[in-house]
Coordinates of C-alpha atoms and ligand atoms in Angstrom, one line a residue:
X261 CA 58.2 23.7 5.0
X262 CA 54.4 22.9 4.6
X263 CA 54.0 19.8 3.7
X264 CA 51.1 20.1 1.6
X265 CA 50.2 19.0 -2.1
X266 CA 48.6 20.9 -4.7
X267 CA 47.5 20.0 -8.0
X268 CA 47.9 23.0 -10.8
X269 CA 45.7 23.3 -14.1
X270 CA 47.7 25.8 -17.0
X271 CA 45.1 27.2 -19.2
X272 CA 46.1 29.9 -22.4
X273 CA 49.8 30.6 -24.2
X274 CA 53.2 29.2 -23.9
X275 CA 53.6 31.9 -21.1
X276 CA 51.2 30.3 -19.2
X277 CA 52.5 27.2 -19.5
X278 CA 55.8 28.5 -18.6
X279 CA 54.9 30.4 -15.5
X280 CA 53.2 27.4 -14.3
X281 CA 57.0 25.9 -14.7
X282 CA 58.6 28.5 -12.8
X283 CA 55.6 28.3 -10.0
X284 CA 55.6 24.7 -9.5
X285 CA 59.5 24.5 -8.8
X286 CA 58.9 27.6 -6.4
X287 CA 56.0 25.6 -4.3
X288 CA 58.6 22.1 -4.4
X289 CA 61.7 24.5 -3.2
X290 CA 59.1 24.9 0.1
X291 CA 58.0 22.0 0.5
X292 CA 54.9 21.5 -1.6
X293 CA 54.5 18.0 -3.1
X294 CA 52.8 17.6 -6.3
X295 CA 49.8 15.1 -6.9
X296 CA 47.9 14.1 -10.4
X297 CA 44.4 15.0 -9.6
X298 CA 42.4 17.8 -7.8
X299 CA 40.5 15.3 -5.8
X300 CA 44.2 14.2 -4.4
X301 CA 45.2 18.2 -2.9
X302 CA 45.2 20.4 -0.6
X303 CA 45.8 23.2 -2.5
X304 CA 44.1 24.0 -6.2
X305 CA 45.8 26.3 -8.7
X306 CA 44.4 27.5 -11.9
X307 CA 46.6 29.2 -14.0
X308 CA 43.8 31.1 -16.6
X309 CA 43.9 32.6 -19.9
X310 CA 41.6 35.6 -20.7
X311 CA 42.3 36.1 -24.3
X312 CA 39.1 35.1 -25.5
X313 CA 35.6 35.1 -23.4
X314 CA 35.9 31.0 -24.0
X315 CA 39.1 30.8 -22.2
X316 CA 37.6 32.6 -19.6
X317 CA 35.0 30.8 -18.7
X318 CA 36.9 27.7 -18.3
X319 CA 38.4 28.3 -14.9
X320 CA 34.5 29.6 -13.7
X321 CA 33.5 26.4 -14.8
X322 CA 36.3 24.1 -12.8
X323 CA 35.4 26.4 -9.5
X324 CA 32.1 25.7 -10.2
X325 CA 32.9 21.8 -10.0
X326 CA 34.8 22.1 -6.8
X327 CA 32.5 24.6 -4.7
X328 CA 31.2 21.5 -2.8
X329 CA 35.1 20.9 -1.7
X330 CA 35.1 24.3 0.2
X331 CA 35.8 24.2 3.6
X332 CA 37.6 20.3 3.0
X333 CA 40.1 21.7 3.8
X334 CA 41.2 22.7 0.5
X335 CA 42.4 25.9 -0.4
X336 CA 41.6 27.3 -4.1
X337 CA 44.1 29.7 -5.9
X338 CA 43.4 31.7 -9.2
X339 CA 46.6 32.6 -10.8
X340 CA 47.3 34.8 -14.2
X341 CA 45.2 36.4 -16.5
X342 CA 41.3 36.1 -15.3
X343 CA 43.0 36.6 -12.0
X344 CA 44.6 39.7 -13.0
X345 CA 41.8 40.9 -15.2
X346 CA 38.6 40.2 -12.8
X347 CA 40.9 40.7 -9.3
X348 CA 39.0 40.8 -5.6
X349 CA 35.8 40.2 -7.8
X350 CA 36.5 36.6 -8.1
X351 CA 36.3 36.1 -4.5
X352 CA 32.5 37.3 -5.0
X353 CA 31.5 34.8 -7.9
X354 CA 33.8 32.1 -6.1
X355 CA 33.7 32.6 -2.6
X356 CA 36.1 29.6 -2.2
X357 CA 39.1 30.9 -3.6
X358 CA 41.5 32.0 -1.0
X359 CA 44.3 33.8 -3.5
X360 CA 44.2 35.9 -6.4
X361 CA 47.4 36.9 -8.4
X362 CA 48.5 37.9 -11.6
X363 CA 51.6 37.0 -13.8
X364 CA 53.5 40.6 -12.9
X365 CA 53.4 39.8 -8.8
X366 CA 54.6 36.1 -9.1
X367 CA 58.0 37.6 -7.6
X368 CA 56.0 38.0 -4.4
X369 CA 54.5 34.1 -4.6
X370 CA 56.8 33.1 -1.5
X371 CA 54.9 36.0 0.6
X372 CA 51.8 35.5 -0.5
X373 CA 52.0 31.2 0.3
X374 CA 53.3 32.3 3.9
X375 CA 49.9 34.5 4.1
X376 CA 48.0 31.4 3.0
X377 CA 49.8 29.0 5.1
X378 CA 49.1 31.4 8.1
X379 CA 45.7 30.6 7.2
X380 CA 44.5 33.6 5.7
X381 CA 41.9 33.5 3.2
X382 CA 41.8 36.4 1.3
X383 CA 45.4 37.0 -0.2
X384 CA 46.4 38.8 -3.5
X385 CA 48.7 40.1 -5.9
X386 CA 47.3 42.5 -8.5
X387 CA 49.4 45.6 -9.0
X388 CA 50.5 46.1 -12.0
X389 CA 53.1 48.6 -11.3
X390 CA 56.5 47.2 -11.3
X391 CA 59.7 46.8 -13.1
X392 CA 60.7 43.0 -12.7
X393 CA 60.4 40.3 -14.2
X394 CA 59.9 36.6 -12.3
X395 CA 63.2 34.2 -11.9
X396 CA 63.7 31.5 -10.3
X397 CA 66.7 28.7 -9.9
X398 CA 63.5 25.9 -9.1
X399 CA 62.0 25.8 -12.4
X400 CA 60.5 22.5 -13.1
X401 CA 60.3 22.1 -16.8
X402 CA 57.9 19.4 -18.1
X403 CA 60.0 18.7 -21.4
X404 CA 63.5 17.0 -20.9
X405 CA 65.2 18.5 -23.9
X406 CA 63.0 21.5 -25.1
X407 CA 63.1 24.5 -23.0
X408 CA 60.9 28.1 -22.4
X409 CA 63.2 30.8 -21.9
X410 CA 61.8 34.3 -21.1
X411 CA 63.3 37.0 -22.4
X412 CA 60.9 40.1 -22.2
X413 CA 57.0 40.4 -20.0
X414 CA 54.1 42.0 -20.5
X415 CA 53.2 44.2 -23.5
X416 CA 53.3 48.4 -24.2
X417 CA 51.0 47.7 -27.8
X418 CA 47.6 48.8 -27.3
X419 CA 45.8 46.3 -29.9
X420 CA 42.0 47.5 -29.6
X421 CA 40.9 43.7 -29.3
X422 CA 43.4 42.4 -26.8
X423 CA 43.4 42.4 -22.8
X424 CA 47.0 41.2 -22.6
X425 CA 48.2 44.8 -21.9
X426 CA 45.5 45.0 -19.1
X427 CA 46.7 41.4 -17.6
X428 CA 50.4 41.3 -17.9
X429 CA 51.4 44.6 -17.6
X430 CA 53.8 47.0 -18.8
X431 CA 56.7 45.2 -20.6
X432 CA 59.8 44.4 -18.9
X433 CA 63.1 42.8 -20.2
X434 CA 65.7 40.4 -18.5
X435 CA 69.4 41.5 -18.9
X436 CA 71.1 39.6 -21.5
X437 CA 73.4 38.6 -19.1
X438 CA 70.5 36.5 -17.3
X439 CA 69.2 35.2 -20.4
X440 CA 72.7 33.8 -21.9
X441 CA 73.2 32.4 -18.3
X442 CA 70.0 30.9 -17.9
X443 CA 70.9 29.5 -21.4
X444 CA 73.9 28.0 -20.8
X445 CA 72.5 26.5 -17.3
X446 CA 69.8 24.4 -19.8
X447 CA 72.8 23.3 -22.2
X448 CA 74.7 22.0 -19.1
X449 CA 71.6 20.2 -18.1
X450 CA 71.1 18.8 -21.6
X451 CA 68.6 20.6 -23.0
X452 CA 69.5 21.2 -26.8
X453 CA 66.4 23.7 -27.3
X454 CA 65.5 26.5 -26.4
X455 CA 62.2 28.7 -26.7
X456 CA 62.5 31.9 -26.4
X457 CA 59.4 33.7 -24.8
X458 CA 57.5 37.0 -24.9
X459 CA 54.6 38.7 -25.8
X460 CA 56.4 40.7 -28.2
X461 CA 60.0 39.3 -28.1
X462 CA 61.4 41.8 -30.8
X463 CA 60.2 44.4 -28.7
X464 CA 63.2 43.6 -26.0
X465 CA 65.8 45.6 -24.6
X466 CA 68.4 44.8 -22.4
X467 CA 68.3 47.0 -19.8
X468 CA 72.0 45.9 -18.5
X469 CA 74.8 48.9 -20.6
X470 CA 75.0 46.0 -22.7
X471 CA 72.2 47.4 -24.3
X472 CA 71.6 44.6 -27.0
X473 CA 68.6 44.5 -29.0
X474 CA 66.5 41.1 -29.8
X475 CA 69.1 40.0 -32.9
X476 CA 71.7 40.2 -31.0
X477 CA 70.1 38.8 -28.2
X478 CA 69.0 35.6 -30.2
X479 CA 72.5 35.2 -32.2
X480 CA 73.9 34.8 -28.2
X481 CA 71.6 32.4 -27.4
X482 CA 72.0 30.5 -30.7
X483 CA 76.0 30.6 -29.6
X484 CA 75.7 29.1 -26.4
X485 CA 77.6 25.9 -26.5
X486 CA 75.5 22.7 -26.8
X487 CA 72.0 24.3 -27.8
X488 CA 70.8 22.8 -30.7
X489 CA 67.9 25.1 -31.5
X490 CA 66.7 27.9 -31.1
X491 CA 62.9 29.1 -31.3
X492 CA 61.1 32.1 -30.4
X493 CA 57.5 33.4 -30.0
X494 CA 55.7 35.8 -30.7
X495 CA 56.9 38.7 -33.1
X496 CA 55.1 42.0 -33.8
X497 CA 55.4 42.7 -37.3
X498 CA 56.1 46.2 -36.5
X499 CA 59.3 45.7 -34.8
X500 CA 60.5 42.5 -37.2
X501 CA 63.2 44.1 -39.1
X502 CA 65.8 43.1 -41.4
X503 CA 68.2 42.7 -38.3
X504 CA 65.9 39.7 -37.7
X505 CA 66.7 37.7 -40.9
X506 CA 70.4 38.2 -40.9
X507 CA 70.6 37.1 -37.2
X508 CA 68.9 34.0 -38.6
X509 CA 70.0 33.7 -41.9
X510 CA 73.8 33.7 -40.2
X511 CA 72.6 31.3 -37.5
X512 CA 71.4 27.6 -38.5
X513 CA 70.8 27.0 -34.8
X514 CA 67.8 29.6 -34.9
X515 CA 64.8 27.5 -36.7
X516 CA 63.6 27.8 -39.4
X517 CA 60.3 29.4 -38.4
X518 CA 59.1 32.5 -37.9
X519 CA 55.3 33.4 -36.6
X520 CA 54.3 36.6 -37.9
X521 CA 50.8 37.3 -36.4
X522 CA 49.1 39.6 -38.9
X523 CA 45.1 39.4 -37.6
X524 CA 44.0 40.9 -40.7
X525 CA 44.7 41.3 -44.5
X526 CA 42.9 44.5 -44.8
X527 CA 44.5 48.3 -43.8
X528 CA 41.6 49.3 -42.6
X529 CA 41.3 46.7 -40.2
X530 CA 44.8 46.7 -39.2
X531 CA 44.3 50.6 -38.6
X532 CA 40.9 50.0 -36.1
X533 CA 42.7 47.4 -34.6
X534 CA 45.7 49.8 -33.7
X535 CA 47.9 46.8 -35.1
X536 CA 50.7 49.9 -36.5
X537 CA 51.4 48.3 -39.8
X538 CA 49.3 48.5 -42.9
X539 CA 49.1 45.5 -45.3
X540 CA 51.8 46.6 -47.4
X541 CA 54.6 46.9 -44.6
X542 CA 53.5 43.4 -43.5
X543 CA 54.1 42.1 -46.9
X544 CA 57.4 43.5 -47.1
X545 CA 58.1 41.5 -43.8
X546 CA 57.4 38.2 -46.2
X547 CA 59.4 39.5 -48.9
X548 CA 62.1 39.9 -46.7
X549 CA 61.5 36.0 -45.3
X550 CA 60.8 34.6 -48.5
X551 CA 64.1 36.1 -50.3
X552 CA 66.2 35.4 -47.4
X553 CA 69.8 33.1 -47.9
X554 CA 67.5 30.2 -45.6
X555 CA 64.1 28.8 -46.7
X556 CA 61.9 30.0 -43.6
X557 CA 58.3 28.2 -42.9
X558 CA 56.1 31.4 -41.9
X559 CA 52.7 30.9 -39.6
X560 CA 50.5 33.5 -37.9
X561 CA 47.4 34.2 -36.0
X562 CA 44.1 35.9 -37.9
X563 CA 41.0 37.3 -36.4
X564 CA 37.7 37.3 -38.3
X565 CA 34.7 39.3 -37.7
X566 CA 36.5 42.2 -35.9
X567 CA 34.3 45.2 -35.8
X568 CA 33.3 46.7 -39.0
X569 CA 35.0 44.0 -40.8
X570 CA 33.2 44.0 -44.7
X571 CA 33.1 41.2 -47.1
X572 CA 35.6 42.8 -49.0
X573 CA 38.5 43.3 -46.4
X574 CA 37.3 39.6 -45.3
X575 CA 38.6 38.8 -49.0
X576 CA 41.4 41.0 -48.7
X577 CA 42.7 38.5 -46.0
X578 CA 41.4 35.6 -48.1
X579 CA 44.0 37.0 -50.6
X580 CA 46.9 37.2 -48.1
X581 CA 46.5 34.0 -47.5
X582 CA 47.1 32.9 -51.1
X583 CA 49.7 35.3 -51.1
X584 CA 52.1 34.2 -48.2
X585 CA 50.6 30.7 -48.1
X586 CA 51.4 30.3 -44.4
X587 CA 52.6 26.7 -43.7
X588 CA 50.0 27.3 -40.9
X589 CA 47.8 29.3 -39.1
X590 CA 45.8 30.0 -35.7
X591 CA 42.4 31.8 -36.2
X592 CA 39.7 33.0 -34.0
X593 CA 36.8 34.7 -34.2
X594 CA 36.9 38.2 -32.4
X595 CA 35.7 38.0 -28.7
X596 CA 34.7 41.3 -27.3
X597 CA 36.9 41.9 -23.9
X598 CA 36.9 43.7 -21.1
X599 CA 38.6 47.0 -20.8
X600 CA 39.9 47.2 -24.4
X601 CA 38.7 50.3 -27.0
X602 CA 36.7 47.4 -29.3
X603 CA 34.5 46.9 -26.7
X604 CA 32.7 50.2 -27.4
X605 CA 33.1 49.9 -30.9
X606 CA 30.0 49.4 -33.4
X607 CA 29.0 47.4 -36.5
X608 CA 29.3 43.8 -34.7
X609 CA 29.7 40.9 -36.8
X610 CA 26.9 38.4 -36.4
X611 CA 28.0 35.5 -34.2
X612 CA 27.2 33.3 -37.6
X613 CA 28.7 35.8 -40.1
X614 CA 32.3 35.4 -37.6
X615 CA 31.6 31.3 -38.0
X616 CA 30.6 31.4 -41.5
X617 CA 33.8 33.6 -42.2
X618 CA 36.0 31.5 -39.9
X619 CA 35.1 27.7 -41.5
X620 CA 36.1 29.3 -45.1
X621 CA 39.6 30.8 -43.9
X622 CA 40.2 27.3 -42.4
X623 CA 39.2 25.8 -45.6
X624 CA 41.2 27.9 -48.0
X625 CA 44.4 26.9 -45.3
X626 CA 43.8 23.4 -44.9
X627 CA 44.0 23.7 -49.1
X628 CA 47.2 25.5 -48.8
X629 CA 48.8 23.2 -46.4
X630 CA 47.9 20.0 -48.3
X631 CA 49.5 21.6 -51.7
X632 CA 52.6 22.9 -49.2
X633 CA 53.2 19.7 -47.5
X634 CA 52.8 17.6 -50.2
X635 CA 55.9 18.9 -52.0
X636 CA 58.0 18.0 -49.5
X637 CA 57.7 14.5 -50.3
X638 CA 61.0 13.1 -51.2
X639 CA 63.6 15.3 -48.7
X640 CA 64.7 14.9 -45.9
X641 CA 64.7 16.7 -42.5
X642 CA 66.2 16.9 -39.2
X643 CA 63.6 15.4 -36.4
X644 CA 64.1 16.3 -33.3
X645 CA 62.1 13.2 -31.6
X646 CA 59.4 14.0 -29.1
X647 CA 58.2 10.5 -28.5
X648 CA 56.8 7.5 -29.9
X649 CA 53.1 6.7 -30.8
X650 CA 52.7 3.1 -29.9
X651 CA 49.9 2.6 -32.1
X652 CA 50.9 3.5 -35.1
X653 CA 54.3 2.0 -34.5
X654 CA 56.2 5.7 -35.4
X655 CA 58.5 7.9 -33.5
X656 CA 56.9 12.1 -33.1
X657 CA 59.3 14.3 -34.5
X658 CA 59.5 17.6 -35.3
X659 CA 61.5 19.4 -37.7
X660 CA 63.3 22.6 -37.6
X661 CA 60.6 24.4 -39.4
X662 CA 58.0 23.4 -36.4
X663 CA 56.0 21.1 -38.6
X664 CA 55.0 17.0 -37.0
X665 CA 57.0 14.7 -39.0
X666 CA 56.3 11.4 -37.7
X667 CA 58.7 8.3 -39.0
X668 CA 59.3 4.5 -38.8
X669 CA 63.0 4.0 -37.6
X670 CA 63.7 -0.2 -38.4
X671 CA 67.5 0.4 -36.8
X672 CA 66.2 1.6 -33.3
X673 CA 66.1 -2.0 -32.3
X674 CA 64.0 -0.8 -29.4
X675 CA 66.1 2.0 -27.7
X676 CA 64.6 5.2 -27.4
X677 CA 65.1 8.0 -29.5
X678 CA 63.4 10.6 -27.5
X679 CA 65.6 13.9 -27.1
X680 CA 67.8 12.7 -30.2
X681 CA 68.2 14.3 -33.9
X682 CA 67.3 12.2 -36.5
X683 CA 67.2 12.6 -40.2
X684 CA 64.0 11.7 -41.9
X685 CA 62.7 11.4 -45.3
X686 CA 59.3 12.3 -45.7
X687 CA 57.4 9.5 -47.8
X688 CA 53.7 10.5 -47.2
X689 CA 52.1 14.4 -45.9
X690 CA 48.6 15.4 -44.7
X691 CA 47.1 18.7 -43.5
X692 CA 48.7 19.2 -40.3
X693 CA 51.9 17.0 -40.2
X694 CA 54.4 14.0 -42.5
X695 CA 54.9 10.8 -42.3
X696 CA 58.5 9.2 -43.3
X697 CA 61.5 7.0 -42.4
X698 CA 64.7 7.0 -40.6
X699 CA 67.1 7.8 -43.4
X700 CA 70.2 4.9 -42.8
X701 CA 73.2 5.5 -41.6
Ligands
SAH1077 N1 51.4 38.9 -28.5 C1 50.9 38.2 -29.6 C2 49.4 37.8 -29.4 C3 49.1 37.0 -28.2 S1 47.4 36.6 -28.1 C4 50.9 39.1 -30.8 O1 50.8 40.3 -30.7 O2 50.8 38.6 -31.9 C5 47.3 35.3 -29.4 C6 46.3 35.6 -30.4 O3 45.0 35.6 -29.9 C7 46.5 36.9 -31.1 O4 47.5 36.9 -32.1 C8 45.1 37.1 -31.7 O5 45.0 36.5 -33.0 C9 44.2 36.3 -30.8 N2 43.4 37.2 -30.0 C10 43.8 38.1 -29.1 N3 42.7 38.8 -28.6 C11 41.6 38.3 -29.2 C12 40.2 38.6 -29.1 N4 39.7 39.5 -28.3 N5 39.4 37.9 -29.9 C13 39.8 36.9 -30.7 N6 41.1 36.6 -30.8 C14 42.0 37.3 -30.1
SF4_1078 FE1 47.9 41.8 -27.5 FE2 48.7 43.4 -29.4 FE3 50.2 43.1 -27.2 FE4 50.0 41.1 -28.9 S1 50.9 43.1 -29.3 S2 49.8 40.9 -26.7 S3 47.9 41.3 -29.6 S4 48.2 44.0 -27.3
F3S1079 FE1 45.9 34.0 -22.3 FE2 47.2 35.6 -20.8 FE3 48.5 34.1 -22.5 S1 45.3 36.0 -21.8 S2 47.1 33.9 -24.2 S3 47.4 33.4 -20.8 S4 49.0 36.2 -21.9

């Protein structure tokens, strides 16, 4: 037992935030306390993000801050992505940091805290080569009713943009056996949902004889006694097949939401970005979603101004837009990495041409989410309720279809309603979320 406190910072994806979970409730189980502020510990953990050179430069910043607080007697960690990605060469830019690891050697955290608590100051985890995946019993989820469940680590695509190959490894799947326990464990506890996680969550494959594929795997989990809903994150479009949809479509429990990351509108694009799909198949992904027995809400991710990216495949993706008419979307503009094939690759985009591209996409969204949420004035929707915004006097909801549908409730009478289903007709809609009330009764 150490009896020492340590403040963690989670930058980047649900992952992240996730691993963070599992590491916090491994540092509790020996004996680590938790305070709210930096100034407040003895030991500093950054959990980074390295997807975009932004992110990246975040966790340089915050050492930056601290350097004066070296030799305190505090003790600096980097953790996950910029730690796997930039390895023993943080300890040159930030002499101050005592441990470097990666996502794919948390298993060994509980070795590599002994070597820090023996006071060494140079400790880290950075191979790449192995076949687990990181469990614990101690997880300490932040959210009382919605869990993160991983199902499947790291990721075998080789997008030309992306370094998450490079800083999460080779990808590894839990048993289903594991993952249906684990799932049952969070019912018992009262969670009723649950977020399946991955990189590439259709990609999984139970390794256990079972041998069950990621629709079979998700109709399990939607089965387990007590669960609510079901979510998942993120699917490659290249291995979303029909399976998919009739896992969902049979399912109510599974949300109805599907993210459907397609960076690009253009073939061409998709080919340079080694993406494995070409506009068409995509499409036939939404055809699938849009004729299926449920009405599913579909989202994704786009990139602009990857290289070689034309006006006319920028308009290409314009189209796809208007096509699908995503209830809503994440975009960026392309950041070259380190060690991926883009980095080489010519033709940049302009870093104004990326911005001038990205601030139309967003318009031509924030258009299409207006129109979409405004016709769904009039029904109602289950609300799962998050919390309450004071202010304004309205419980935070959010529906099955992962959109913010915030609502007046006269009959609380002041209880709380966190954690608790509620039906909710929408009265008023905006960009990004809905306003409504508590329907009676
Ligand atoms: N595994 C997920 C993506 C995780 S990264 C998938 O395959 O869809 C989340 C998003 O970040 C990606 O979908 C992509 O849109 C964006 N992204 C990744 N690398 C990027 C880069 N180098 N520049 C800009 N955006 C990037
Ligand atoms: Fe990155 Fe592509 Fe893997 Fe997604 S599928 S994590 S974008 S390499
Ligand atoms: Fe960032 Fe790593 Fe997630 S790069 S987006 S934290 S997988």
């Amino acid at each position: 037992m150490s009896g020492k406190t340590f403040y963690i910072e989670t930058f980047g994806c649900q992952m992240n935030v996730h691993d963070s979970e599992k590491v916090v409730g491994a540092l509790m189980a020996r004996g680590y306390a938790p305070v709210e502020t930096p100034e407040a510990a003895e030991l500093i953990l950054y959990n980074t993000c390295s997807i975009r050179d932004k992110a990246e430069q975040k966790v340089f910043n915050r050492l930056q801050q601290f350097k004066r607080d070296a030799g305190k007697g505090k003790i600096f960690g980097v953790l996950g992505c910029v730690a796997q990605q930039e390895g023993e060469k943080i300890f040159e830019r930030a002499p101050h940091v005592s441990l470097v690891a990666g996502s794919a050697s948390y298993t060994r955290l509980g070795e590599m805290l002994v070597q820090l608590e023996a006071g060494n100051r140079r400790v880290t985890g950075l191979s790449l080569d192995t076949e687990e995946t990181f469990e614990t019993p101690f997880t300490r989820r932040d959210n009382p009713h919605r869990a993160y469940l991983t199902i499947i680590e790291g990721c075998d695509k080789s997008c030309a943009y992306c370094v998450v190959p490079f800083t999460r490894g080779p990808e590894r799947s839990r048993t289903s056996e594991s993952v249906l326990a684990e799932a049952r464990r969070l019912a018992e506890q009262g969670y009723s949902e649950i977020q399946l996680l991955g990189q590439n969550v259709n990609s999984y494959r139970d390794p256990s004889p079972a041998g069950w594929n990621f629709a079979a795997l998700l109709a399990g989990v939607a089965g387990v006694p007590g669960i609510r809903r079901v979510r998942y994150t993120t699917s490659h479009p290249r291995d979303f097949g029909t399976d998919i949809v009739d896992a969902m479509d049979a399912n109510p429990v599974i949300c109805d939401h599907v993210h459907l990351p397609v960076q690009s509108g253009s073939t061409r694009v998709l080919a340079a970005m080694e993406r494995l799909y070409t506009r068409d198949e995509y499409m036939r992904r939404i055809e699938w979603l849009k004729t299926a027995r449920r009405k599913y809400s579909i989202t994704t991710d786009i990139i602009v101004g990857f290289p070689g990216e034309t006006e006319e495949d920028f308009q290409q993706t314009l189209r796809l837009l208007d096509e699908v008419e995503y209830d809503s979307l994440f975009s960026f503009k392309y950041s070259p990495r380190p060690n991926t094939a883009a980095l080489g690759m010519e033709d940049r985009i302009p870093e104004e041409e990326k911005q001038r591209r990205l601030m139309i996409l967003q318009e031509k969204q924030r258009a299409i989410q207006i129109r979409r949420n405004a016709e769904l004035i009039g029904e109602a929707r289950e609300t799962l309720v998050e919390g309450r915004n004071q202010a304004l006097g309205q419980w935070i909801g959010r529906t099955s279809d992962n959109r913010v549908l915030n609502f007046t409730h006269p009959g609380a009478n002041g209880n709380s309603l966190v954690g608790q289903y509620v039906p909710v007709r929408v009265t008023r809609s905006g960009p990004n979320s809905l306003v409504g009330e508590a329907v009676a009764g």
